[in-house]
mmCIF file of C-alpha atoms and ligand atoms in Angstrom:
data_model
loop_
_atom_site.group_PDB
_atom_site.id
_atom_site.type_symbol
_atom_site.label_atom_id
_atom_site.label_comp_id
_atom_site.label_asym_id
_atom_site.label_seq_id
_atom_site.Cartn_x
_atom_site.Cartn_y
_atom_site.Cartn_z
ATOM 1 C CA MET A 1 -42.754 -3.737 1.860
ATOM 2 C CA ALA A 2 -42.032 -1.192 -1.205
ATOM 3 C CA ASP A 3 -43.595 -2.339 -3.854
ATOM 4 C CA ALA A 4 -42.400 -1.845 -7.522
ATOM 5 C CA ALA A 5 -43.544 1.802 -7.847
ATOM 6 C CA ASP A 6 -41.845 2.340 -4.715
ATOM 7 C CA ILE A 7 -38.452 1.417 -5.205
ATOM 8 C CA ALA A 8 -38.841 3.273 -9.153
ATOM 9 C CA THR A 9 -39.286 6.457 -7.055
ATOM 10 C CA GLU A 10 -37.005 6.155 -4.787
ATOM 11 C CA ARG A 11 -34.616 5.080 -7.668
ATOM 12 C CA GLU A 12 -35.189 7.861 -9.296
ATOM 13 C CA CYS A 13 -34.973 10.318 -6.389
ATOM 14 C CA ILE A 14 -31.480 8.810 -5.609
ATOM 15 C CA LEU A 15 -30.145 9.313 -9.116
ATOM 16 C CA ARG A 16 -31.776 12.525 -8.939
ATOM 17 C CA GLN A 17 -29.486 13.712 -5.664
ATOM 18 C CA GLU A 18 -26.625 12.010 -7.158
ATOM 19 C CA ALA A 19 -27.242 14.582 -10.728
ATOM 20 C CA LEU A 20 -27.214 17.594 -7.944
ATOM 21 C CA ALA A 21 -24.485 16.666 -6.027
ATOM 22 C CA ARG A 22 -22.103 16.153 -9.290
ATOM 23 C CA LEU A 23 -23.722 19.701 -10.137
ATOM 24 C CA HIS A 24 -22.815 21.474 -6.766
ATOM 25 C CA ALA A 25 -19.594 19.811 -6.729
ATOM 26 C CA ALA A 26 -18.555 21.778 -10.363
ATOM 27 C CA ARG A 27 -19.778 24.930 -8.721
ATOM 28 C CA GLY A 28 -17.916 24.703 -5.666
ATOM 29 C CA ALA A 29 -15.046 24.174 -8.177
ATOM 30 C CA GLN A 30 -15.384 27.126 -9.962
ATOM 31 C CA ARG A 31 -16.543 29.185 -6.545
ATOM 32 C CA THR A 32 -13.298 27.502 -4.307
ATOM 33 C CA SER A 33 -13.360 30.836 -2.423
ATOM 34 C CA LEU A 34 -16.359 29.455 -1.153
ATOM 35 C CA ALA A 35 -15.024 26.252 -0.117
ATOM 36 C CA SER A 36 -12.241 25.304 2.193
ATOM 37 C CA ARG A 37 -9.027 23.815 0.415
ATOM 38 C CA ALA A 38 -7.776 20.610 1.173
ATOM 39 C CA THR A 39 -4.587 21.593 1.249
ATOM 40 C CA CYS A 40 -2.305 24.875 1.342
ATOM 41 C CA GLU A 41 -2.689 27.494 -1.014
ATOM 42 C CA GLU A 42 0.298 28.823 -0.344
ATOM 43 C CA CYS A 43 2.620 25.662 -0.045
ATOM 44 C CA GLY A 44 0.466 22.862 -0.768
ATOM 45 C CA ASP A 45 0.493 21.196 2.621
ATOM 46 C CA PRO A 46 -2.709 19.318 3.742
ATOM 47 C CA ILE A 47 -4.745 21.468 5.788
ATOM 48 C CA PRO A 48 -6.042 19.148 8.651
ATOM 49 C CA GLN A 49 -10.077 18.304 9.147
ATOM 50 C CA ALA A 50 -10.495 20.068 12.250
ATOM 51 C CA ARG A 51 -8.993 23.249 11.046
ATOM 52 C CA ARG A 52 -11.254 23.269 7.931
ATOM 53 C CA ALA A 53 -14.186 22.434 9.996
ATOM 54 C CA ALA A 54 -13.497 25.874 12.046
ATOM 55 C CA VAL A 55 -13.175 27.744 9.880
ATOM 56 C CA PRO A 56 -15.240 28.070 6.727
ATOM 57 C CA GLY A 57 -13.383 28.829 3.580
ATOM 58 C CA VAL A 58 -9.992 28.046 5.059
ATOM 59 C CA ARG A 59 -6.980 28.284 2.430
ATOM 60 C CA LEU A 60 -3.760 28.554 4.172
ATOM 61 C CA CYS A 61 -2.297 26.068 6.798
ATOM 62 C CA ILE A 62 -1.734 27.498 10.065
ATOM 63 C CA THR A 63 2.199 27.990 9.516
ATOM 64 C CA CYS A 64 1.755 30.098 6.210
ATOM 65 C CA GLN A 65 -1.237 31.761 8.246
ATOM 66 C CA LYS A 66 1.051 32.674 11.003
ATOM 67 C CA GLU A 67 3.399 33.815 8.275
ATOM 68 C CA LEU A 68 0.852 35.892 7.025
ATOM 69 C CA GLU A 69 -0.511 37.928 10.104
ATOM 70 C CA ALA A 70 2.744 38.260 11.298
HETATM 71 ZN ZN1 LIG B 1 1.224 26.487 4.041
#
């Protein structure tokens, strides 16, 4: 069973992870070229989660990507 010190350590660890997550999110927002977009850069349509997972850093929906490659 966890004592007070364990609980305090765990809470501090969680707070630190949350702070790091916020920092990474802020950095990610600045470097959008590396992050997959939730919406298409061209038409603004939502990009399906499967496509975002399959194509790291994806910026266009399938329709716009095809038009670009055509
Ligand atoms: Zn599009």
